[in-house]
Amino acid sequence: MANVLSRRSLVQGVAAGTVTAAVGITALAQFNRHETTFDPETPELASALVTDGIYGYTRNPMCLALTGALVTHAVWLGSLRAIPPVAALAVVLTAFQIRPEERALEQIFGDEYRDYMNQVPRWLGWPSEGKTSPGV
């Protein structure tokens, strides 16, 4: 039996994909505007700490966009079975990309980055004044 996407799944998938693309494009544009690297393999080449715009709500909008692409796929398919890969990708990105990048940025920007970590969550949320531990 062929699995035909419903119109609702298609519309929801397009909406989720549009938001995801906007997050990723906005993040890249901000790095470009600040004239700093967005190469995830060389965080030590960062020349500016980008904390404005979308970076005021998430420290990792590019990773959020990658996981958002999988969420978009799950929504489009209308399948709960497509959700576990989203969680798996978040775990892998956190362990092998985000945490090493955080250590590199802390070395480069010191207290300025630690303050940023205390105010803005790692993945997504509202900025918080006076947080005492890095956001998750």
mmCIF file of N, CA and C in Angstrom:
data_model
loop_
_atom_site.group_PDB
_atom_site.id
_atom_site.type_symbol
_atom_site.label_atom_id
_atom_site.label_comp_id
_atom_site.label_asym_id
_atom_site.label_seq_id
_atom_site.Cartn_x
_atom_site.Cartn_y
_atom_site.Cartn_z
ATOM 1 N N MET A 1 0.850 -1.174 0.000
ATOM 2 C CA MET A 1 0.000 0.000 0.000
ATOM 3 C C MET A 1 0.897 1.239 0.000
ATOM 4 N N ALA A 2 0.681 2.128 -0.888
ATOM 5 C CA ALA A 2 1.512 3.326 -1.010
ATOM 6 C C ALA A 2 1.199 4.301 0.120
ATOM 7 N N ASN A 3 2.249 4.912 0.657
ATOM 8 C CA ASN A 3 2.092 5.907 1.715
ATOM 9 C C ASN A 3 2.041 7.283 1.050
ATOM 10 N N VAL A 4 0.870 7.857 0.989
ATOM 11 C CA VAL A 4 0.688 9.156 0.358
ATOM 12 C C VAL A 4 0.629 10.221 1.444
ATOM 13 N N LEU A 5 1.427 11.252 1.278
ATOM 14 C CA LEU A 5 1.444 12.342 2.259
ATOM 15 C C LEU A 5 0.120 13.095 2.221
ATOM 16 N N SER A 6 -0.373 13.404 3.383
ATOM 17 C CA SER A 6 -1.599 14.195 3.435
ATOM 18 C C SER A 6 -1.261 15.652 3.150
ATOM 19 N N ARG A 7 -2.259 16.380 2.745
ATOM 20 C CA ARG A 7 -2.076 17.811 2.482
ATOM 21 C C ARG A 7 -1.619 18.523 3.760
ATOM 22 N N ARG A 8 -2.182 18.110 4.892
ATOM 23 C CA ARG A 8 -1.830 18.713 6.180
ATOM 24 C C ARG A 8 -0.348 18.486 6.498
ATOM 25 N N SER A 9 0.134 17.252 6.325
ATOM 26 C CA SER A 9 1.547 16.962 6.572
ATOM 27 C C SER A 9 2.447 17.777 5.658
ATOM 28 N N LEU A 10 2.024 17.915 4.415
ATOM 29 C CA LEU A 10 2.808 18.690 3.461
ATOM 30 C C LEU A 10 2.902 20.156 3.892
ATOM 31 N N VAL A 11 1.788 20.744 4.269
ATOM 32 C CA VAL A 11 1.761 22.147 4.704
ATOM 33 C C VAL A 11 2.586 22.326 5.978
ATOM 34 N N GLN A 12 2.419 21.423 6.937
ATOM 35 C CA GLN A 12 3.192 21.514 8.178
ATOM 36 C C GLN A 12 4.685 21.324 7.910
ATOM 37 N N GLY A 13 5.016 20.406 7.016
ATOM 38 C CA GLY A 13 6.413 20.182 6.669
ATOM 39 C C GLY A 13 7.035 21.395 6.003
ATOM 40 N N VAL A 14 6.297 22.015 5.099
ATOM 41 C CA VAL A 14 6.799 23.223 4.432
ATOM 42 C C VAL A 14 6.983 24.350 5.449
ATOM 43 N N ALA A 15 6.041 24.489 6.376
ATOM 44 C CA ALA A 15 6.155 25.532 7.400
ATOM 45 C C ALA A 15 7.373 25.277 8.294
ATOM 46 N N ALA A 16 7.536 24.039 8.749
ATOM 47 C CA ALA A 16 8.685 23.708 9.599
ATOM 48 C C ALA A 16 9.989 23.903 8.829
ATOM 49 N N GLY A 17 10.004 23.516 7.565
ATOM 50 C CA GLY A 17 11.194 23.688 6.741
ATOM 51 C C GLY A 17 11.541 25.148 6.517
ATOM 52 N N THR A 18 10.537 25.976 6.355
ATOM 53 C CA THR A 18 10.764 27.410 6.161
ATOM 54 C C THR A 18 11.389 28.029 7.409
ATOM 55 N N VAL A 19 10.854 27.682 8.573
ATOM 56 C CA VAL A 19 11.413 28.190 9.831
ATOM 57 C C VAL A 19 12.850 27.705 10.006
ATOM 58 N N THR A 20 13.074 26.429 9.743
ATOM 59 C CA THR A 20 14.413 25.851 9.876
ATOM 60 C C THR A 20 15.404 26.551 8.953
ATOM 61 N N ALA A 21 15.022 26.744 7.710
ATOM 62 C CA ALA A 21 15.904 27.418 6.756
ATOM 63 C C ALA A 21 16.182 28.850 7.194
ATOM 64 N N ALA A 22 15.163 29.541 7.688
ATOM 65 C CA ALA A 22 15.346 30.920 8.144
ATOM 66 C C ALA A 22 16.337 30.986 9.297
ATOM 67 N N VAL A 23 16.265 30.045 10.227
ATOM 68 C CA VAL A 23 17.201 30.009 11.361
ATOM 69 C C VAL A 23 18.623 29.825 10.848
ATOM 70 N N GLY A 24 18.830 28.847 9.971
ATOM 71 C CA GLY A 24 20.168 28.582 9.449
ATOM 72 C C GLY A 24 20.729 29.731 8.640
ATOM 73 N N ILE A 25 19.933 30.291 7.773
ATOM 74 C CA ILE A 25 20.386 31.403 6.931
ATOM 75 C C ILE A 25 20.682 32.636 7.774
ATOM 76 N N THR A 26 19.828 32.916 8.751
ATOM 77 C CA THR A 26 20.058 34.055 9.641
ATOM 78 C C THR A 26 21.362 33.895 10.401
ATOM 79 N N ALA A 27 21.620 32.690 10.900
ATOM 80 C CA ALA A 27 22.857 32.432 11.645
ATOM 81 C C ALA A 27 24.084 32.664 10.774
ATOM 82 N N LEU A 28 24.064 32.135 9.570
ATOM 83 C CA LEU A 28 25.201 32.322 8.664
ATOM 84 C C LEU A 28 25.381 33.793 8.299
ATOM 85 N N ALA A 29 24.276 34.492 8.070
ATOM 86 C CA ALA A 29 24.357 35.915 7.712
ATOM 87 C C ALA A 29 24.974 36.725 8.850
ATOM 88 N N GLN A 30 24.627 36.379 10.087
ATOM 89 C CA GLN A 30 25.201 37.107 11.224
ATOM 90 C C GLN A 30 26.707 36.873 11.332
ATOM 91 N N PHE A 31 27.148 35.643 11.118
ATOM 92 C CA PHE A 31 28.589 35.374 11.139
ATOM 93 C C PHE A 31 29.273 36.163 10.031
ATOM 94 N N ASN A 32 28.661 36.199 8.862
ATOM 95 C CA ASN A 32 29.223 36.949 7.741
ATOM 96 C C ASN A 32 29.295 38.438 8.072
ATOM 97 N N ARG A 33 28.247 38.970 8.677
ATOM 98 C CA ARG A 33 28.203 40.391 9.036
ATOM 99 C C ARG A 33 29.289 40.741 10.061
ATOM 100 N N HIS A 34 29.570 39.812 10.970
ATOM 101 C CA HIS A 34 30.603 40.032 11.989
ATOM 102 C C HIS A 34 31.999 39.640 11.498
ATOM 103 N N GLU A 35 32.058 39.172 10.249
ATOM 104 C CA GLU A 35 33.319 38.789 9.606
ATOM 105 C C GLU A 35 34.121 37.792 10.439
ATOM 106 N N THR A 36 33.434 36.738 10.864
ATOM 107 C CA THR A 36 34.093 35.670 11.612
ATOM 108 C C THR A 36 33.781 34.335 10.947
ATOM 109 N N THR A 37 34.549 33.328 11.282
ATOM 110 C CA THR A 37 34.386 32.024 10.649
ATOM 111 C C THR A 37 33.124 31.314 11.111
ATOM 112 N N PHE A 38 32.513 30.571 10.206
ATOM 113 C CA PHE A 38 31.397 29.706 10.583
ATOM 114 C C PHE A 38 31.752 28.251 10.286
ATOM 115 N N ASP A 39 33.043 28.000 10.053
ATOM 116 C CA ASP A 39 33.515 26.642 9.817
ATOM 117 C C ASP A 39 33.508 25.886 11.144
ATOM 118 N N PRO A 40 32.662 24.862 11.288
ATOM 119 C CA PRO A 40 32.558 24.161 12.568
ATOM 120 C C PRO A 40 33.821 23.375 12.944
ATOM 121 N N GLU A 41 34.708 23.169 11.983
ATOM 122 C CA GLU A 41 35.923 22.416 12.266
ATOM 123 C C GLU A 41 37.052 23.305 12.787
ATOM 124 N N THR A 42 36.867 24.634 12.725
ATOM 125 C CA THR A 42 37.935 25.537 13.160
ATOM 126 C C THR A 42 37.412 26.666 14.045
ATOM 127 N N PRO A 43 36.799 26.337 15.188
ATOM 128 C CA PRO A 43 36.292 27.408 16.057
ATOM 129 C C PRO A 43 37.417 28.287 16.602
ATOM 130 N N GLU A 44 38.633 27.773 16.619
ATOM 131 C CA GLU A 44 39.769 28.560 17.113
ATOM 132 C C GLU A 44 40.080 29.745 16.203
ATOM 133 N N LEU A 45 39.517 29.791 15.008
ATOM 134 C CA LEU A 45 39.719 30.918 14.098
ATOM 135 C C LEU A 45 38.682 32.022 14.289
ATOM 136 N N ALA A 46 37.798 31.857 15.262
ATOM 137 C CA ALA A 46 36.770 32.871 15.511
ATOM 138 C C ALA A 46 37.427 34.200 15.864
ATOM 139 N N SER A 47 36.990 35.250 15.190
ATOM 140 C CA SER A 47 37.549 36.584 15.438
ATOM 141 C C SER A 47 36.557 37.491 16.149
ATOM 142 N N ALA A 48 35.308 37.033 16.294
ATOM 143 C CA ALA A 48 34.278 37.820 16.980
ATOM 144 C C ALA A 48 33.314 36.862 17.661
ATOM 145 N N LEU A 49 32.832 37.271 18.818
ATOM 146 C CA LEU A 49 31.806 36.512 19.528
ATOM 147 C C LEU A 49 30.455 37.084 19.123
ATOM 148 N N VAL A 50 29.674 36.308 18.402
ATOM 149 C CA VAL A 50 28.382 36.761 17.905
ATOM 150 C C VAL A 50 27.322 36.424 18.947
ATOM 151 N N THR A 51 26.702 37.462 19.517
ATOM 152 C CA THR A 51 25.724 37.267 20.595
ATOM 153 C C THR A 51 24.396 37.979 20.317
ATOM 154 N N ASP A 52 24.292 38.658 19.202
ATOM 155 C CA ASP A 52 23.072 39.410 18.906
ATOM 156 C C ASP A 52 22.145 38.595 18.007
ATOM 157 N N GLY A 53 20.975 39.157 17.758
ATOM 158 C CA GLY A 53 20.019 38.502 16.872
ATOM 159 C C GLY A 53 19.614 37.134 17.390
ATOM 160 N N ILE A 54 19.616 36.164 16.518
ATOM 161 C CA ILE A 54 19.210 34.811 16.892
ATOM 162 C C ILE A 54 20.125 34.213 17.951
ATOM 163 N N TYR A 55 21.368 34.697 18.007
ATOM 164 C CA TYR A 55 22.323 34.210 19.004
ATOM 165 C C TYR A 55 21.983 34.699 20.414
ATOM 166 N N GLY A 56 20.958 35.510 20.544
ATOM 167 C CA GLY A 56 20.457 35.893 21.851
ATOM 168 C C GLY A 56 19.445 34.888 22.404
ATOM 169 N N TYR A 57 19.027 33.928 21.557
ATOM 170 C CA TYR A 57 18.052 32.922 21.954
ATOM 171 C C TYR A 57 18.628 31.507 21.949
ATOM 172 N N THR A 58 19.671 31.305 21.216
ATOM 173 C CA THR A 58 20.350 30.014 21.145
ATOM 174 C C THR A 58 21.818 30.244 20.826
ATOM 175 N N ARG A 59 22.690 29.514 21.514
ATOM 176 C CA ARG A 59 24.119 29.638 21.213
ATOM 177 C C ARG A 59 24.488 28.840 19.970
ATOM 178 N N ASN A 60 23.582 28.011 19.504
ATOM 179 C CA ASN A 60 23.904 27.105 18.396
ATOM 180 C C ASN A 60 22.794 27.046 17.344
ATOM 181 N N PRO A 61 22.488 28.165 16.705
ATOM 182 C CA PRO A 61 21.390 28.136 15.737
ATOM 183 C C PRO A 61 21.679 27.269 14.516
ATOM 184 N N MET A 62 22.949 27.097 14.155
ATOM 185 C CA MET A 62 23.240 26.241 13.002
ATOM 186 C C MET A 62 22.943 24.775 13.339
ATOM 187 N N CYS A 63 23.289 24.359 14.546
ATOM 188 C CA CYS A 63 22.949 22.997 14.987
ATOM 189 C C CYS A 63 21.444 22.858 15.139
ATOM 190 N N LEU A 64 20.798 23.903 15.613
ATOM 191 C CA LEU A 64 19.346 23.898 15.732
ATOM 192 C C LEU A 64 18.712 23.731 14.350
ATOM 193 N N ALA A 65 19.273 24.387 13.345
ATOM 194 C CA ALA A 65 18.751 24.252 11.984
ATOM 195 C C ALA A 65 18.947 22.829 11.454
ATOM 196 N N LEU A 66 20.084 22.214 11.769
ATOM 197 C CA LEU A 66 20.304 20.828 11.330
ATOM 198 C C LEU A 66 19.278 19.882 11.958
ATOM 199 N N THR A 67 19.068 20.025 13.263
ATOM 200 C CA THR A 67 18.071 19.167 13.907
ATOM 201 C C THR A 67 16.666 19.536 13.425
ATOM 202 N N GLY A 68 16.466 20.807 13.141
ATOM 203 C CA GLY A 68 15.182 21.247 12.591
ATOM 204 C C GLY A 68 14.874 20.602 11.253
ATOM 205 N N ALA A 69 15.912 20.315 10.477
ATOM 206 C CA ALA A 69 15.704 19.629 9.195
ATOM 207 C C ALA A 69 15.133 18.233 9.426
ATOM 208 N N LEU A 70 15.627 17.553 10.457
ATOM 209 C CA LEU A 70 15.070 16.226 10.773
ATOM 210 C C LEU A 70 13.652 16.331 11.336
ATOM 211 N N VAL A 71 13.409 17.366 12.138
ATOM 212 C CA VAL A 71 12.052 17.584 12.641
ATOM 213 C C VAL A 71 11.108 17.837 11.459
ATOM 214 N N THR A 72 11.564 18.636 10.514
ATOM 215 C CA THR A 72 10.768 18.911 9.318
ATOM 216 C C THR A 72 10.425 17.612 8.597
ATOM 217 N N HIS A 73 11.405 16.740 8.471
ATOM 218 C CA HIS A 73 11.180 15.453 7.817
ATOM 219 C C HIS A 73 10.126 14.641 8.572
ATOM 220 N N ALA A 74 10.242 14.612 9.903
ATOM 221 C CA ALA A 74 9.279 13.871 10.722
ATOM 222 C C ALA A 74 7.867 14.446 10.568
ATOM 223 N N VAL A 75 7.766 15.772 10.577
ATOM 224 C CA VAL A 75 6.456 16.425 10.431
ATOM 225 C C VAL A 75 5.878 16.125 9.051
ATOM 226 N N TRP A 76 6.722 16.226 8.048
ATOM 227 C CA TRP A 76 6.281 15.982 6.685
ATOM 228 C C TRP A 76 5.748 14.558 6.540
ATOM 229 N N LEU A 77 6.468 13.604 7.145
ATOM 230 C CA LEU A 77 6.028 12.217 7.085
ATOM 231 C C LEU A 77 4.833 11.941 7.996
ATOM 232 N N GLY A 78 4.649 12.807 9.000
ATOM 233 C CA GLY A 78 3.589 12.580 9.970
ATOM 234 C C GLY A 78 3.850 11.319 10.780
ATOM 235 N N SER A 79 5.139 11.076 11.074
ATOM 236 C CA SER A 79 5.524 9.832 11.728
ATOM 237 C C SER A 79 6.277 10.081 13.019
ATOM 238 N N LEU A 80 5.799 9.492 14.115
ATOM 239 C CA LEU A 80 6.516 9.589 15.385
ATOM 240 C C LEU A 80 7.815 8.786 15.346
ATOM 241 N N ARG A 81 7.885 7.794 14.468
ATOM 242 C CA ARG A 81 9.112 6.989 14.353
ATOM 243 C C ARG A 81 10.273 7.805 13.794
ATOM 244 N N ALA A 82 9.995 8.933 13.206
ATOM 245 C CA ALA A 82 11.053 9.777 12.668
ATOM 246 C C ALA A 82 11.621 10.724 13.727
ATOM 247 N N ILE A 83 11.098 10.700 14.953
ATOM 248 C CA ILE A 83 11.567 11.587 16.022
ATOM 249 C C ILE A 83 12.852 11.098 16.703
ATOM 250 N N PRO A 84 13.043 9.803 16.988
ATOM 251 C CA PRO A 84 14.279 9.380 17.653
ATOM 252 C C PRO A 84 15.578 9.824 16.960
ATOM 253 N N PRO A 85 15.633 9.840 15.625
ATOM 254 C CA PRO A 85 16.860 10.355 15.009
ATOM 255 C C PRO A 85 17.149 11.823 15.352
ATOM 256 N N VAL A 86 16.102 12.594 15.615
ATOM 257 C CA VAL A 86 16.290 13.990 16.022
ATOM 258 C C VAL A 86 17.034 14.039 17.354
ATOM 259 N N ALA A 87 16.575 13.259 18.308
ATOM 260 C CA ALA A 87 17.231 13.207 19.618
ATOM 261 C C ALA A 87 18.659 12.690 19.491
ATOM 262 N N ALA A 88 18.849 11.674 18.659
ATOM 263 C CA ALA A 88 20.194 11.126 18.463
ATOM 264 C C ALA A 88 21.129 12.173 17.870
ATOM 265 N N LEU A 89 20.654 12.919 16.887
ATOM 266 C CA LEU A 89 21.485 13.962 16.288
ATOM 267 C C LEU A 89 21.824 15.032 17.314
ATOM 268 N N ALA A 90 20.871 15.419 18.141
ATOM 269 C CA ALA A 90 21.134 16.428 19.176
ATOM 270 C C ALA A 90 22.209 15.957 20.140
ATOM 271 N N VAL A 91 22.154 14.687 20.530
ATOM 272 C CA VAL A 91 23.165 14.128 21.440
ATOM 273 C C VAL A 91 24.537 14.129 20.777
ATOM 274 N N VAL A 92 24.605 13.692 19.539
ATOM 275 C CA VAL A 92 25.881 13.632 18.818
ATOM 276 C C VAL A 92 26.445 15.039 18.602
ATOM 277 N N LEU A 93 25.606 15.962 18.165
ATOM 278 C CA LEU A 93 26.078 17.343 17.950
ATOM 279 C C LEU A 93 26.584 17.959 19.254
ATOM 280 N N THR A 94 25.866 17.728 20.344
ATOM 281 C CA THR A 94 26.283 18.282 21.630
ATOM 282 C C THR A 94 27.637 17.713 22.042
ATOM 283 N N ALA A 95 27.802 16.410 21.933
ATOM 284 C CA ALA A 95 29.035 15.762 22.388
ATOM 285 C C ALA A 95 30.233 16.054 21.503
ATOM 286 N N PHE A 96 30.031 16.026 20.200
ATOM 287 C CA PHE A 96 31.184 16.071 19.294
ATOM 288 C C PHE A 96 31.383 17.398 18.570
ATOM 289 N N GLN A 97 30.424 18.304 18.632
ATOM 290 C CA GLN A 97 30.588 19.613 18.002
ATOM 291 C C GLN A 97 30.457 20.745 19.016
ATOM 292 N N ILE A 98 29.359 20.778 19.726
ATOM 293 C CA ILE A 98 29.070 21.920 20.579
ATOM 294 C C ILE A 98 30.027 22.022 21.756
ATOM 295 N N ARG A 99 30.192 20.951 22.503
ATOM 296 C CA ARG A 99 31.076 21.026 23.683
ATOM 297 C C ARG A 99 32.519 21.354 23.313
ATOM 298 N N PRO A 100 33.107 20.715 22.290
ATOM 299 C CA PRO A 100 34.459 21.118 21.898
ATOM 300 C C PRO A 100 34.521 22.586 21.441
ATOM 301 N N GLU A 101 33.490 23.028 20.736
ATOM 302 C CA GLU A 101 33.438 24.423 20.293
ATOM 303 C C GLU A 101 33.347 25.366 21.494
ATOM 304 N N GLU A 102 32.559 24.989 22.495
ATOM 305 C CA GLU A 102 32.449 25.809 23.708
ATOM 306 C C GLU A 102 33.809 25.952 24.391
ATOM 307 N N ARG A 103 34.555 24.856 24.477
ATOM 308 C CA ARG A 103 35.884 24.928 25.104
ATOM 309 C C ARG A 103 36.806 25.864 24.320
ATOM 310 N N ALA A 104 36.767 25.777 22.993
ATOM 311 C CA ALA A 104 37.608 26.637 22.157
ATOM 312 C C ALA A 104 37.216 28.104 22.319
ATOM 313 N N LEU A 105 35.932 28.393 22.304
ATOM 314 C CA LEU A 105 35.479 29.782 22.435
ATOM 315 C C LEU A 105 35.758 30.334 23.826
ATOM 316 N N GLU A 106 35.690 29.485 24.827
ATOM 317 C CA GLU A 106 36.024 29.921 26.183
ATOM 318 C C GLU A 106 37.502 30.295 26.274
ATOM 319 N N GLN A 107 38.348 29.546 25.583
ATOM 320 C CA GLN A 107 39.779 29.865 25.555
ATOM 321 C C GLN A 107 40.026 31.208 24.861
ATOM 322 N N ILE A 108 39.302 31.459 23.791
ATOM 323 C CA ILE A 108 39.510 32.684 23.005
ATOM 324 C C ILE A 108 38.904 33.905 23.686
ATOM 325 N N PHE A 109 37.651 33.789 24.141
ATOM 326 C CA PHE A 109 36.908 34.956 24.610
ATOM 327 C C PHE A 109 36.764 35.050 26.131
ATOM 328 N N GLY A 110 37.189 34.025 26.859
ATOM 329 C CA GLY A 110 37.228 34.058 28.316
ATOM 330 C C GLY A 110 35.911 34.409 28.976
ATOM 331 N N ASP A 111 35.964 35.397 29.883
ATOM 332 C CA ASP A 111 34.795 35.785 30.672
ATOM 333 C C ASP A 111 33.621 36.239 29.810
ATOM 334 N N GLU A 112 33.917 36.889 28.695
ATOM 335 C CA GLU A 112 32.842 37.342 27.810
ATOM 336 C C GLU A 112 32.014 36.147 27.331
ATOM 337 N N TYR A 113 32.683 35.048 26.976
ATOM 338 C CA TYR A 113 31.964 33.854 26.533
ATOM 339 C C TYR A 113 31.273 33.164 27.701
ATOM 340 N N ARG A 114 31.930 33.104 28.855
ATOM 341 C CA ARG A 114 31.296 32.485 30.027
ATOM 342 C C ARG A 114 30.025 33.236 30.414
ATOM 343 N N ASP A 115 30.060 34.569 30.344
ATOM 344 C CA ASP A 115 28.854 35.363 30.618
ATOM 345 C C ASP A 115 27.749 35.032 29.610
ATOM 346 N N TYR A 116 28.140 34.929 28.355
ATOM 347 C CA TYR A 116 27.187 34.587 27.297
ATOM 348 C C TYR A 116 26.576 33.204 27.558
ATOM 349 N N MET A 117 27.414 32.240 27.940
ATOM 350 C CA MET A 117 26.920 30.896 28.249
ATOM 351 C C MET A 117 25.923 30.923 29.402
ATOM 352 N N ASN A 118 26.148 31.797 30.361
ATOM 353 C CA ASN A 118 25.264 31.896 31.519
ATOM 354 C C ASN A 118 23.940 32.580 31.202
ATOM 355 N N GLN A 119 23.896 33.313 30.112
ATOM 356 C CA GLN A 119 22.687 34.062 29.770
ATOM 357 C C GLN A 119 21.849 33.421 28.669
ATOM 358 N N VAL A 120 22.493 32.682 27.764
ATOM 359 C CA VAL A 120 21.789 32.160 26.589
ATOM 360 C C VAL A 120 21.885 30.632 26.578
ATOM 361 N N PRO A 121 20.769 29.946 26.394
ATOM 362 C CA PRO A 121 20.797 28.485 26.399
ATOM 363 C C PRO A 121 21.560 27.900 25.215
ATOM 364 N N ARG A 122 22.037 26.711 25.439
ATOM 365 C CA ARG A 122 22.807 26.004 24.412
ATOM 366 C C ARG A 122 21.941 25.734 23.181
ATOM 367 N N TRP A 123 20.709 25.306 23.391
ATOM 368 C CA TRP A 123 19.859 24.924 22.265
ATOM 369 C C TRP A 123 18.798 25.970 21.957
ATOM 370 N N LEU A 124 17.902 26.231 22.871
ATOM 371 C CA LEU A 124 16.828 27.177 22.564
ATOM 372 C C LEU A 124 16.164 27.632 23.847
ATOM 373 N N GLY A 125 15.798 28.892 23.894
ATOM 374 C CA GLY A 125 15.096 29.411 25.053
ATOM 375 C C GLY A 125 15.167 30.923 25.083
ATOM 376 N N TRP A 126 14.684 31.483 26.169
ATOM 377 C CA TRP A 126 14.709 32.929 26.338
ATOM 378 C C TRP A 126 15.986 33.323 27.059
ATOM 379 N N PRO A 127 16.588 34.439 26.693
ATOM 380 C CA PRO A 127 17.763 34.911 27.402
ATOM 381 C C PRO A 127 17.431 35.122 28.871
ATOM 382 N N SER A 128 18.406 34.880 29.719
ATOM 383 C CA SER A 128 18.178 34.991 31.150
ATOM 384 C C SER A 128 19.290 35.811 31.784
ATOM 385 N N GLU A 129 18.912 36.844 32.456
ATOM 386 C CA GLU A 129 19.892 37.637 33.197
ATOM 387 C C GLU A 129 20.193 36.920 34.507
ATOM 388 N N GLY A 130 21.457 36.797 34.841
ATOM 389 C CA GLY A 130 21.845 36.278 36.133
ATOM 390 C C GLY A 130 21.798 34.778 36.285
ATOM 391 N N LYS A 131 21.712 34.014 35.197
ATOM 392 C CA LYS A 131 21.801 32.561 35.332
ATOM 393 C C LYS A 131 23.163 32.219 35.892
ATOM 394 N N THR A 132 23.252 31.139 36.619
ATOM 395 C CA THR A 132 24.530 30.806 37.242
ATOM 396 C C THR A 132 25.209 29.589 36.625
ATOM 397 N N SER A 133 24.552 28.908 35.703
ATOM 398 C CA SER A 133 25.193 27.783 35.029
ATOM 399 C C SER A 133 24.857 27.830 33.549
ATOM 400 N N PRO A 134 25.726 27.230 32.700
ATOM 401 C CA PRO A 134 25.470 27.271 31.267
ATOM 402 C C PRO A 134 24.122 26.662 30.906
ATOM 403 N N GLY A 135 23.460 27.272 29.937
ATOM 404 C CA GLY A 135 22.164 26.772 29.485
ATOM 405 C C GLY A 135 22.284 25.445 28.760
ATOM 406 N N VAL A 136 21.206 24.731 28.724
ATOM 407 C CA VAL A 136 21.216 23.415 28.081
ATOM 408 C C VAL A 136 20.451 23.440 26.798
#
